[in-house]
Coordinates of C-alpha atoms and ligand atoms in Angstrom, one line a residue:
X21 CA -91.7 35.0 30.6
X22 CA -93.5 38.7 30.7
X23 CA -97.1 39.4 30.6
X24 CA -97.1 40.4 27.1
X25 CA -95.3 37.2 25.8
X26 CA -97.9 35.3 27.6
X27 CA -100.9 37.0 26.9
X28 CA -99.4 37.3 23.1
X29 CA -98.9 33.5 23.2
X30 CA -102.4 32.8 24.1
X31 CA -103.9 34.5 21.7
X32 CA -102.4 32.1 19.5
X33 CA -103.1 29.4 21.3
X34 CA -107.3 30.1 20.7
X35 CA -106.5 30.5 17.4
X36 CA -104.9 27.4 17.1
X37 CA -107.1 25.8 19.1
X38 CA -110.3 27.2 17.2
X39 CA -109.5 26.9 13.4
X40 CA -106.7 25.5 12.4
X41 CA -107.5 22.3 14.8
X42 CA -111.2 21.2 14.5
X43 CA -110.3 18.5 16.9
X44 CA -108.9 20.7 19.1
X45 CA -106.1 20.7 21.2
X46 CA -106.5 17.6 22.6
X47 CA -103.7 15.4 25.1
X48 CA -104.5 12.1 26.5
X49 CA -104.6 11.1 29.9
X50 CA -101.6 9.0 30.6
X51 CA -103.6 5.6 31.6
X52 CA -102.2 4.6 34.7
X53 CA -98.7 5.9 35.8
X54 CA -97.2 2.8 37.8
X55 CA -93.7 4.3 38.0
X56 CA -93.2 6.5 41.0
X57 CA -93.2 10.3 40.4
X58 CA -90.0 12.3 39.2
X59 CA -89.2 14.4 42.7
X60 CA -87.5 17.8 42.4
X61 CA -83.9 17.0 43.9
X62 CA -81.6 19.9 45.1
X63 CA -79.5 21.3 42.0
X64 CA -75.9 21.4 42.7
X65 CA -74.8 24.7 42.3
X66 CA -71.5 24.1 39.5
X67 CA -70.4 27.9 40.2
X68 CA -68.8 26.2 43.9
X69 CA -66.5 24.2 41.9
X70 CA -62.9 24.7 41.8
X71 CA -62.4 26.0 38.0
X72 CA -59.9 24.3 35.5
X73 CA -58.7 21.7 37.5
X74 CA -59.1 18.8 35.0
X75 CA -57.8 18.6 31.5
X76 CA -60.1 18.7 27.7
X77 CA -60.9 14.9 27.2
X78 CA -60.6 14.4 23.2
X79 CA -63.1 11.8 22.4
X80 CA -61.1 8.6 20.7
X81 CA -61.5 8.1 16.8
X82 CA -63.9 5.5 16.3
X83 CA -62.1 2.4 14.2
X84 CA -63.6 0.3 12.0
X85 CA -63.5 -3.6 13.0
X86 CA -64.6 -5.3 9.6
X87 CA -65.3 -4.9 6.2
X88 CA -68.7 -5.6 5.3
X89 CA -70.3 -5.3 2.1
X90 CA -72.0 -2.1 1.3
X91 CA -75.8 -2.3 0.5
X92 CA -76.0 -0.5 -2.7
X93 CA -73.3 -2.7 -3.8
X94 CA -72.7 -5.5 -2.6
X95 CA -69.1 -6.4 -4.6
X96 CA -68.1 -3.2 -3.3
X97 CA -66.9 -3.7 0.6
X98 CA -67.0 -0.7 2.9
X99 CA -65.3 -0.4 6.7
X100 CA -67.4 -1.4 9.4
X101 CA -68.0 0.0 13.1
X102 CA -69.9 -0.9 15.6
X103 CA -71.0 1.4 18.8
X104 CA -72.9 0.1 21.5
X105 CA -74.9 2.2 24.1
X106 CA -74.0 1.9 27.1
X107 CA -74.5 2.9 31.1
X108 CA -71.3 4.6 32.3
X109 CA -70.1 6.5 34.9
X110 CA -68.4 9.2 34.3
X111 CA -66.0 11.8 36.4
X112 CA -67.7 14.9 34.9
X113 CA -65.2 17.2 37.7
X114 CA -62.0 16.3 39.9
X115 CA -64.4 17.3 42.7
X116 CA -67.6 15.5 42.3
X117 CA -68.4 11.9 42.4
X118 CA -69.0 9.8 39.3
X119 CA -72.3 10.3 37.0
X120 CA -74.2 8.2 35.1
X121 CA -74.3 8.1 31.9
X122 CA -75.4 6.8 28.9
X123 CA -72.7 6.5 26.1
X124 CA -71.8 5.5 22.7
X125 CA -69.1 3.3 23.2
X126 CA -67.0 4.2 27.0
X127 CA -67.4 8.2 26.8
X128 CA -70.3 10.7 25.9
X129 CA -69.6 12.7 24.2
X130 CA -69.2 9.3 22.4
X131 CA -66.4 8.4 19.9
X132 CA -65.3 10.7 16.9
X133 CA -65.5 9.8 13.3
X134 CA -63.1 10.4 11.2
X135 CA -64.3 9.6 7.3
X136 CA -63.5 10.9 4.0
X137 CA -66.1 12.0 1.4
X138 CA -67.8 9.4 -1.3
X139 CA -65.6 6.9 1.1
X140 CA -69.5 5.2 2.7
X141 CA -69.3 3.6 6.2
X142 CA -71.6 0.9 7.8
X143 CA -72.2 1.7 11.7
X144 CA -73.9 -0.9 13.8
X145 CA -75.5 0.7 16.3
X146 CA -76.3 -1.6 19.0
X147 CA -78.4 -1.1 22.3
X148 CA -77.2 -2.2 24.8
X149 CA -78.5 0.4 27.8
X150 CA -80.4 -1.0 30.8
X151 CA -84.4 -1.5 30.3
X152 CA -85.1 1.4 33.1
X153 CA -84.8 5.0 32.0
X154 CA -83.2 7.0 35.0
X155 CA -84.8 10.5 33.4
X156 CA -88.2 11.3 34.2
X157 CA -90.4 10.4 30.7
X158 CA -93.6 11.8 30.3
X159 CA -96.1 9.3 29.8
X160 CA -98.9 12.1 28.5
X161 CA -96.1 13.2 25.4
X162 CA -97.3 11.6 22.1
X163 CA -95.0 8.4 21.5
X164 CA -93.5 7.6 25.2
X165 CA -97.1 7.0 26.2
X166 CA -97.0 3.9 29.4
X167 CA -97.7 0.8 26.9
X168 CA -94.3 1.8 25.3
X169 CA -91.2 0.5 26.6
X170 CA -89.0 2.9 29.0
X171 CA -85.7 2.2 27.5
X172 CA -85.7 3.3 23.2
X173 CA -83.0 4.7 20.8
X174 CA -82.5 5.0 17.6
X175 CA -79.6 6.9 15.8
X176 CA -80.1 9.7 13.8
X177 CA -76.5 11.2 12.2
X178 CA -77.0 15.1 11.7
X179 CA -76.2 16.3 8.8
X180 CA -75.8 13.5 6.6
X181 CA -77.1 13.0 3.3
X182 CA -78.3 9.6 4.3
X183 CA -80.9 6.8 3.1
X184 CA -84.2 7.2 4.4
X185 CA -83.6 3.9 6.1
X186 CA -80.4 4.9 7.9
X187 CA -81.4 8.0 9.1
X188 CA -82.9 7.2 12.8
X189 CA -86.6 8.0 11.9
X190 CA -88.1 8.9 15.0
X191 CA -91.1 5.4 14.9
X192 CA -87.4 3.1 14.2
X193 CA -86.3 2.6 17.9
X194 CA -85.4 -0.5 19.0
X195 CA -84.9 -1.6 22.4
X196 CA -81.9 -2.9 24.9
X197 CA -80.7 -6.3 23.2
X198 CA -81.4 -4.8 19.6
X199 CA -79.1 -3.1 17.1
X200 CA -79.6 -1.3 13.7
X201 CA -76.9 -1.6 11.0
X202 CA -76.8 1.8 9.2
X203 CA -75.5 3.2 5.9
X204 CA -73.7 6.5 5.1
X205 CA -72.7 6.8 2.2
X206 CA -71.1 10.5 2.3
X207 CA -71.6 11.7 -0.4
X208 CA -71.0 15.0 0.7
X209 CA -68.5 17.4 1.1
X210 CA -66.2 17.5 4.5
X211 CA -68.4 19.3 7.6
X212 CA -68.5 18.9 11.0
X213 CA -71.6 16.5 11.7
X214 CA -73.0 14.9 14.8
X215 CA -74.8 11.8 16.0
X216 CA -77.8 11.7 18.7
X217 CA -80.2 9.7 19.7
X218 CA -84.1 10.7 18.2
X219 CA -86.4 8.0 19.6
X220 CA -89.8 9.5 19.5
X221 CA -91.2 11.0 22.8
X222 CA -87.8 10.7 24.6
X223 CA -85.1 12.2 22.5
X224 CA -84.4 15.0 25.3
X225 CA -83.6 12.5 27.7
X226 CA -81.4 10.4 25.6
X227 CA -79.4 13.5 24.9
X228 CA -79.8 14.7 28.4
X229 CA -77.9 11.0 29.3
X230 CA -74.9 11.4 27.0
X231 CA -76.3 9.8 23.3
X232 CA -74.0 11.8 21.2
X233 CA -70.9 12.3 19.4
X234 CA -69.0 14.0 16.7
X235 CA -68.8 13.2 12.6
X236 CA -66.3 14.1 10.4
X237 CA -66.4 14.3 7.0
X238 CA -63.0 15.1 4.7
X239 CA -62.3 15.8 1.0
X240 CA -59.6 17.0 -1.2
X241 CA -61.0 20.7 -1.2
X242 CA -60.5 21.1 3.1
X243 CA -57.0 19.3 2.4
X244 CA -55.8 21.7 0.0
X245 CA -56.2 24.5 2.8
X246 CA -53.6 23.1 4.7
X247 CA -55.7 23.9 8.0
X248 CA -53.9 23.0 11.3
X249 CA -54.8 19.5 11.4
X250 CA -53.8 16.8 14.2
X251 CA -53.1 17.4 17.4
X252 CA -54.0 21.4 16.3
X253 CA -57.5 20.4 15.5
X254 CA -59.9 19.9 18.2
X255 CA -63.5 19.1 18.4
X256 CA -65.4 21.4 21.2
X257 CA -69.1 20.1 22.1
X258 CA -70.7 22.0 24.2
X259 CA -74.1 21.5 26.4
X260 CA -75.3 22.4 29.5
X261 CA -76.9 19.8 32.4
X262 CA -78.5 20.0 35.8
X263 CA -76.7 17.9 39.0
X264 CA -78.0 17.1 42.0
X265 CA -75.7 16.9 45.2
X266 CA -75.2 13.5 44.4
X267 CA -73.2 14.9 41.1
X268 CA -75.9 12.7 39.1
X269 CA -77.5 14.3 36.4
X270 CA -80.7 16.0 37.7
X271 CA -83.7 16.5 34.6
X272 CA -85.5 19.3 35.7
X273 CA -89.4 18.4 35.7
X274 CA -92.5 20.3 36.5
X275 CA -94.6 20.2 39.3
X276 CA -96.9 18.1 37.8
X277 CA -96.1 14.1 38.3
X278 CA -98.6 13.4 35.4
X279 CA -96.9 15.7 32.9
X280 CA -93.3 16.6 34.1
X281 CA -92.3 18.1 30.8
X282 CA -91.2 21.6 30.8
X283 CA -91.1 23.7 27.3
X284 CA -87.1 25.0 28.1
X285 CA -84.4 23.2 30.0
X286 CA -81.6 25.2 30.8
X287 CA -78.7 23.6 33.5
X288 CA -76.1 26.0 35.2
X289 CA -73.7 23.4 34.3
X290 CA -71.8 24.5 30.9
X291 CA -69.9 21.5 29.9
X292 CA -67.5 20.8 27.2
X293 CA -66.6 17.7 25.9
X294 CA -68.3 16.2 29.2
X295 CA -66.4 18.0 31.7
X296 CA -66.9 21.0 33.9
X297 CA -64.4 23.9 33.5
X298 CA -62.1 21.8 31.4
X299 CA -58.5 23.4 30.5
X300 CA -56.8 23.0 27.3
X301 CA -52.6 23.1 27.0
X302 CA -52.3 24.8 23.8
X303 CA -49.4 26.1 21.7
X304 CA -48.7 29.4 21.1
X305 CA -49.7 29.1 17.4
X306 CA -53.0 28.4 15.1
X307 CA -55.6 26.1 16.1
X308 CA -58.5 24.9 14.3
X309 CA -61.5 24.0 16.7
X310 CA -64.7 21.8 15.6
X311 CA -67.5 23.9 17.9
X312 CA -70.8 22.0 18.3
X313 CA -73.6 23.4 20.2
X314 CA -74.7 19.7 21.7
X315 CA -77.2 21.3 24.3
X316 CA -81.1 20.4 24.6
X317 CA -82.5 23.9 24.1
X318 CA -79.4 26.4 25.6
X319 CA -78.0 29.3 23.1
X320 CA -74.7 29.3 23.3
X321 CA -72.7 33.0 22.7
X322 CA -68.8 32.3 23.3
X323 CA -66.4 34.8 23.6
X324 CA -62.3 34.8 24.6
X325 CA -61.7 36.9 28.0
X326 CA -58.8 38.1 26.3
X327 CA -61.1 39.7 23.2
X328 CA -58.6 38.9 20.5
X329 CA -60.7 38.1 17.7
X330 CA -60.8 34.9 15.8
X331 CA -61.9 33.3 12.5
X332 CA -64.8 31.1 11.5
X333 CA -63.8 29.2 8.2
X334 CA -67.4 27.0 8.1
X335 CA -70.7 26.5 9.6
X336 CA -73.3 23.1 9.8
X337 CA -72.6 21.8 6.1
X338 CA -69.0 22.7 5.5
X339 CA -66.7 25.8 4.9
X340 CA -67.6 28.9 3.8
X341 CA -66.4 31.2 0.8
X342 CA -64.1 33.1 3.2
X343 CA -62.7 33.3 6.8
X344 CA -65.2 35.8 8.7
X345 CA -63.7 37.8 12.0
X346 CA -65.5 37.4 14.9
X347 CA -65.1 38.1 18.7
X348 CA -68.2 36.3 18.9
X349 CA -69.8 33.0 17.7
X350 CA -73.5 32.2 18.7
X351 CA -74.6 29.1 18.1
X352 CA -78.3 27.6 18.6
X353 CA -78.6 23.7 19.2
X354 CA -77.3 22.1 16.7
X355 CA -75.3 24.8 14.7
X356 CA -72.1 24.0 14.4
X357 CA -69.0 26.7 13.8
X358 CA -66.1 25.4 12.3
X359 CA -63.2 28.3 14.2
X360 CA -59.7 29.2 13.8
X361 CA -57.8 30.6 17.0
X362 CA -54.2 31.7 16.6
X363 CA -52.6 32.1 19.8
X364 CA -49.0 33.3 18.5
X365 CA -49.5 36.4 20.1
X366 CA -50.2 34.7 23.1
X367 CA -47.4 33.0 24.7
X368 CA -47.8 32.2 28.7
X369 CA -50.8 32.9 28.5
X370 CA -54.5 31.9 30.4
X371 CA -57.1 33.0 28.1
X372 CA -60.9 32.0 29.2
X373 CA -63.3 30.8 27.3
X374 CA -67.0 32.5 28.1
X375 CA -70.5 32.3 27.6
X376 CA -72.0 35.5 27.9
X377 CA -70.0 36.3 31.2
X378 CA -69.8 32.9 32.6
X379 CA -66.6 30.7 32.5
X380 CA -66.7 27.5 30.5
X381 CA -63.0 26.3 30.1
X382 CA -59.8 27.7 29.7
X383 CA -56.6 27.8 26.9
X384 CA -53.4 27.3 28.8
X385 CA -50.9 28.9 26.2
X386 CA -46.8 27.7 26.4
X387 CA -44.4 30.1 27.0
X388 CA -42.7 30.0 23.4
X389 CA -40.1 27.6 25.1
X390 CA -41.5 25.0 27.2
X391 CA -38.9 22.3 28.5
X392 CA -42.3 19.9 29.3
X393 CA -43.4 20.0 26.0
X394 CA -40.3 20.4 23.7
X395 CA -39.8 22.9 21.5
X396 CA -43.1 23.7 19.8
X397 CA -42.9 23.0 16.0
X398 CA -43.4 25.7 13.5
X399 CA -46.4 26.4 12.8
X400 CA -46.8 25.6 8.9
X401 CA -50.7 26.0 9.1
X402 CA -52.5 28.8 7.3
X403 CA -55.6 30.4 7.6
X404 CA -56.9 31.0 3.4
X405 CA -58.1 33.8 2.3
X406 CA -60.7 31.5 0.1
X407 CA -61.8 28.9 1.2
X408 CA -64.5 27.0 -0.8
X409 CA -67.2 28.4 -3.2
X410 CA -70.7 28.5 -1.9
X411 CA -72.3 29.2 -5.0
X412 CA -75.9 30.9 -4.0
X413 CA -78.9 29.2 -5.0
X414 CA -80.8 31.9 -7.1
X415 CA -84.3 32.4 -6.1
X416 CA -86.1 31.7 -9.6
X417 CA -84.5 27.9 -9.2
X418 CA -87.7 27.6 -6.3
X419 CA -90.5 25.5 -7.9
X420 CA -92.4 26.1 -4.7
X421 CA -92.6 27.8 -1.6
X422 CA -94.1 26.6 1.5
X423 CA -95.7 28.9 4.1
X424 CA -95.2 27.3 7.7
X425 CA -96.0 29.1 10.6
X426 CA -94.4 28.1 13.9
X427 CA -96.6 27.9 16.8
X428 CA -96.5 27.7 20.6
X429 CA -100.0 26.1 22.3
X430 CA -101.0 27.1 26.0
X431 CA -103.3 25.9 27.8
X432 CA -105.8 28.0 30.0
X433 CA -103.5 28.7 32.4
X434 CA -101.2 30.1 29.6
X435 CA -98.4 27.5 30.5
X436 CA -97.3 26.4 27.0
X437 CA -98.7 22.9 26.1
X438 CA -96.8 22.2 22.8
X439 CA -95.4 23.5 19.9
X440 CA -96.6 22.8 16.6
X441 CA -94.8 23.4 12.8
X442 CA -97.8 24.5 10.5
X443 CA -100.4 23.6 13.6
X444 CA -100.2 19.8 12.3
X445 CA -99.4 17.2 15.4
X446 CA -96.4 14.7 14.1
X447 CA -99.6 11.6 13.3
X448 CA -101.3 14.0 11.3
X449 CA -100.2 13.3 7.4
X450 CA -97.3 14.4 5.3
X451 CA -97.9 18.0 3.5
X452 CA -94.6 18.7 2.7
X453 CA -93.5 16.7 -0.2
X454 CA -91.1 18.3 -2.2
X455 CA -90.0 15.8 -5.3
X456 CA -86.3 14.7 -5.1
X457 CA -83.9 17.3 -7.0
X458 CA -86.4 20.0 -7.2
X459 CA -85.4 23.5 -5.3
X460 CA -87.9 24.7 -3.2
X461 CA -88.0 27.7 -0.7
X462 CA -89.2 27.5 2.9
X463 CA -90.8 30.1 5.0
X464 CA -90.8 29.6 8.9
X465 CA -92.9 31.9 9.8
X466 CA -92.5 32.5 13.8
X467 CA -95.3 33.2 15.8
X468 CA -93.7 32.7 19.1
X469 CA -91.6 34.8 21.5
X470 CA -88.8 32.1 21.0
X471 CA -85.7 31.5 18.4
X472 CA -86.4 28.1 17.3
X473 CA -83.7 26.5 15.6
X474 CA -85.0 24.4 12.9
X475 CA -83.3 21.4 11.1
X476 CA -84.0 19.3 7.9
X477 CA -83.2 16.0 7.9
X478 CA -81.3 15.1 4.5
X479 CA -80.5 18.3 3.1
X480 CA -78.6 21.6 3.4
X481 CA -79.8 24.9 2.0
X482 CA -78.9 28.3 1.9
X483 CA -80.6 31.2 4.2
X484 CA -82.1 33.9 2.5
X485 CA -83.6 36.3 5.2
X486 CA -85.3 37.1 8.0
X487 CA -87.8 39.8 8.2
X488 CA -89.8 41.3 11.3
X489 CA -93.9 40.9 10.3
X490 CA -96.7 41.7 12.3
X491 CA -98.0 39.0 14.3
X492 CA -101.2 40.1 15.8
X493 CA -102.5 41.2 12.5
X494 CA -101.0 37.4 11.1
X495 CA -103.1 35.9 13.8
X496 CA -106.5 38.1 13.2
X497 CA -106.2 38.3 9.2
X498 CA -104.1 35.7 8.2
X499 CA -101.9 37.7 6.1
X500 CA -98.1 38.8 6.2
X501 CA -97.6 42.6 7.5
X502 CA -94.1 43.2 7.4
X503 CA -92.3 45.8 9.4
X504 CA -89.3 46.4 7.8
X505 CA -86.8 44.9 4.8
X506 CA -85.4 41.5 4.6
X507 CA -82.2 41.2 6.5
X508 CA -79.3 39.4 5.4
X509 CA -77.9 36.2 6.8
X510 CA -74.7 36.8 9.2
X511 CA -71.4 36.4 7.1
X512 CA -71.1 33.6 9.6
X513 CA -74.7 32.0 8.4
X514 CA -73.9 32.7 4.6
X515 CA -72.6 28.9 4.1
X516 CA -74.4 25.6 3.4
X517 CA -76.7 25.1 6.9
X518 CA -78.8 22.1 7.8
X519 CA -80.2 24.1 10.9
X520 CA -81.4 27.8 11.1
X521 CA -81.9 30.2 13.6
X522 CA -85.8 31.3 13.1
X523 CA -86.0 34.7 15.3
X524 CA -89.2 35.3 17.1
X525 CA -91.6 37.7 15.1
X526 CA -89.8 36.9 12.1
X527 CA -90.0 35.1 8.3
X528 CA -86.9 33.5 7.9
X529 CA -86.5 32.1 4.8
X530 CA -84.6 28.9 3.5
X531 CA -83.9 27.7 0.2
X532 CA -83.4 23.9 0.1
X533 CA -82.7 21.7 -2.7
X534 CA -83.3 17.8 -2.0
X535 CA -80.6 16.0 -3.1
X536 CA -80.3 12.6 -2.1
X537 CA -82.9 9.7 -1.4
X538 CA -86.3 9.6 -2.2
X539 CA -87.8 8.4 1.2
X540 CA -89.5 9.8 4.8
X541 CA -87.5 12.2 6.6
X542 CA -88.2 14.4 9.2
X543 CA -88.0 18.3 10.2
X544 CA -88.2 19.7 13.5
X545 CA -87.0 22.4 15.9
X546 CA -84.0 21.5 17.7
X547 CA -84.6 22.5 20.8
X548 CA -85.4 19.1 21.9
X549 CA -88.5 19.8 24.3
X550 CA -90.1 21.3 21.8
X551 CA -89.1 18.4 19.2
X552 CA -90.6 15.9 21.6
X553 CA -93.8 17.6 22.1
X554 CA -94.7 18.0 19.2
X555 CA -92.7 20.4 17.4
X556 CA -91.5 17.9 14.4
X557 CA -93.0 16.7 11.5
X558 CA -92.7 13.9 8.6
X559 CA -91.8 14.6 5.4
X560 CA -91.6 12.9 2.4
X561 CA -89.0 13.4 -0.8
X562 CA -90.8 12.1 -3.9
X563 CA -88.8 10.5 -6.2
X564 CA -89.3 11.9 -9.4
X565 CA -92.1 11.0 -11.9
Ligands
C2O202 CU1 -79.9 16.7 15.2 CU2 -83.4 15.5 13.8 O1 -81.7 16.1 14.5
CU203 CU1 -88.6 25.2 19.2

């Protein structure tokens, strides 16, 4: 952090502190911590591993065990799954001894979905995790205070257009020995969504273990494309962790035993899929890869060493209106890119995938004739020149816009202290409560020196802009000084998103329209520190008068 980012921060801080919370910014003492302190451990140091020495693992397709019958209708029966959580171990590299983890099912990243569209699903998600937490919780963060139990989840699935009581509200954990059955109905068109644990004061931890997985939704539209499918489309999450020398996964914590939370977590380790340096056997022809940024709070900015270009056909909510040439995706937590990689031009070769200028796994491409794996068939995949129509929401549909700042608290030492979304705590009461089927626009205004990406439960919505204001004079007058003229989402943005990157210093602007439930959602920064202190908030769709 510079001196101008903290001084800057602070100054927002008072001013949090001194209007816009009469209370004040106020954190209870944890009552008495029984449990012993998280210690710093010594951090492996990933970059001493032998690279590419064990293959991708592809997550299996989760399979239904039943047919139940679906709550909305219950002559109607739908499949039925059920996932437990689970303590693992896991070989996360050839060279390091197992980890544990904590899993959907045997593997985190946990078992793929594979679902069609208007098809709905009934998931039973049961816990079945130990009643110790082996991540260091924070008994002073609002909701994982000492009287609560250690070991909580709850399931949220990211993305979906979901009942209010399926969608892994934050207050709805349960604990080990407990189970929810959930509802998704899918009414939505095919996108790449994910599921993760959200229990209330201890999401980043449950993430941190392993609690998530990959969702796919299909329809007639995507099948039309004739995208490599199969074996020739491959889901990608990626995240970053800490390890100790032990290879077990090391949360980093602050020097404070009270409060170990730390505003950013960043690990050395870039995983994908769960493994370290992972290589991939491809063909030399198209591939269609499923890219999820899966990480607590890392950006993710992934490049081929080779610098052939590639295609992104969709982003968080589906496909977009045309393929867009990239050499470069970035992806916040959360955003998911939805990529095409043709590696016809290829053959025999190694070509690295990177983040910035560090190596994260590697494309092994056939020679065109490979005796070990048969004559390669033709590649009858195409890459569209359309893809779907993303029809923009026009402005004057907005029957409301919402001004909400976003806000990083520091305490007198200027150490941040929490993050706030419209300088309400996640107790204080709903104030946004847009009425079901109405459009509305949303304007995260940043405050901060940080990108937060921020997510709506429920919905997707378009991005309209993002423009540089004044802060300072925000701070001191209240009012919006811009600096220059609203930029343009990235061709790569300009699809249906349910998570947005809001840039430091800017207004970036959303426009939502809530389809789906009348109920209590939530919306809330994904980088998951800042979620759990703090930086997420209720809202309520009103179903209509
Ligand atoms: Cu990805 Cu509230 O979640
Ligand atoms: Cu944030």
């Amino acid at each position: 952090m510079s001196l101008t980012r903290r001084t800057f921060l602070h100054r927002g801080g008072i001013l949090t502190a001194a209007l816009a919370l009469p209370q004040g910014v106020h954190f209870p003492q944890p009552p008495k911590p029984q449990r012993p302190a998280p210690k710093f451990r010594t951090t492996l140091d990933s970059s001493s591993l032998a690279r590419f020495v064990d293959p991708l693992p592809i997550p299996a397709v989760a399979q239904p065990v039943d047919h139940h019958p679906s709550p909305a209708n219950p002559s109607i029966k739908l499949p039925y799954y059920r996932v437990a959580m689970r303590q693992i171990e896991s070989k996360v590299h050839r060279d390091m001894k197992p980890t544990r983890l904590w899993a959907y099912g045997s593997s985190s990243p946990g078992p793929t979905f594979d679902t069609r569209s208007s098809q709905g699903i009934l998931v039973e998600w049961a816990n079945e995790l130990p009643t110790q937490h082996f991540l260091p919780i924070d008994h002073s963060i609002h909701g994982a205070e000492s009287d609560k139990p250690d070991v909580r989840t709850v399931v949220h699935l990211h993305g979906a257009k979901a009942p209010a009581d399926s969608d892994g509200y934050p207050d709805n954990w349960y604990v080990p020995g407990k189970s929810a059955l959930y509802h998704y109905p899918n009414q939505q068109d095919a996108a790449m969504l994910w599921y993760h644990d959200h229990a209330l004061g201890i999401n980043r931890l449950n993430v941190f273990a392993g609690l998530l997985g990959a969702f796919f939704v299909r329809d007639e539209v995507e099948d039309a494309l004739n995208l490599p499918g199969g074996k020739y489309e491959i889901p990608l999450i990626f995240y970053d962790r800490v390890f100790d020398l032990e290879g077990q996964l090391n949360y980093p914590v602050s020097g404070d035993p009270k409060s170990p939370w730390l505003p950013e977590v960043f690990g050395d380790a870039l995983l994908v899929n769960g493994k370290l340096f992972p290589y991939l056997d491809v063909e030399p022809r198209q591939y269609r890869f499923r890219v999820l940024n899966g990480a607590n709070g890392r950006f993710f900015h992934l490049s081929l060493s080779n610098r052939q270009t590639f295609h992104q056909i969709g982003t968080d909510q589906g496909l977009l209106p045309a393929p867009v040439e990239l050499k470069r995706v970035i992806l916040a937590p959360a955003e998911r890119a939805d990529l095409i990689i043709d590696f016809s031009a290829s053959a025999g070769e190694q070509i690295i995938v990177r983040n910035d200028s560090f190596d994260v796994m590697q494309f092994r491409v056939a020679t065109k004739k490979n005796r070990s794996q048969g004559n390669p068939a033709r590649d009858a995949s195409t890459l569209p020149a359309v893809l779907r129509p993303v029809p923009k929401i026009p402005e004057s549909a907005a029957v409301n816009t919402r001004m909400l700042t976003l806000v990083e608290v520091d305490d007198l030492v200027q150490r941040p202290v929490t993050m706030l979304l419209n300088n309400a705590h996640w107790k204080m009461p709903v104030t946004e409560n847009p009425v079901l089927d109405s459009t509305e626009i949303w304007s995260l205004i940043n405050t901060t020196d940080d990108s937060h990406p921020i997510h709506l439960h429920l919905v997707r919505f378009q991005i309209l802009d993002r423009r540089s204001f004044d802060v300072s004079n925000y701070w001191a007058t209240g009012k919006l000084k811009f600096f220059g003229p609203p930029i343009p989402p990235d061709p790569a943005e300009a699809g249906w998103k349910d998570t947005v990157r809001a840039d430091p210093g800017m207004v970036t602007r959303i426009i939502i329209r809530f389809e789906g439930y009348p109920g209590r959602y939530v919306w809330h920064c994904h980088i998951l520190e800042h979620e759990d202190n703090e930086m997420m908030r209720p809202y309520d769709v009103i179903a209509k008068p």
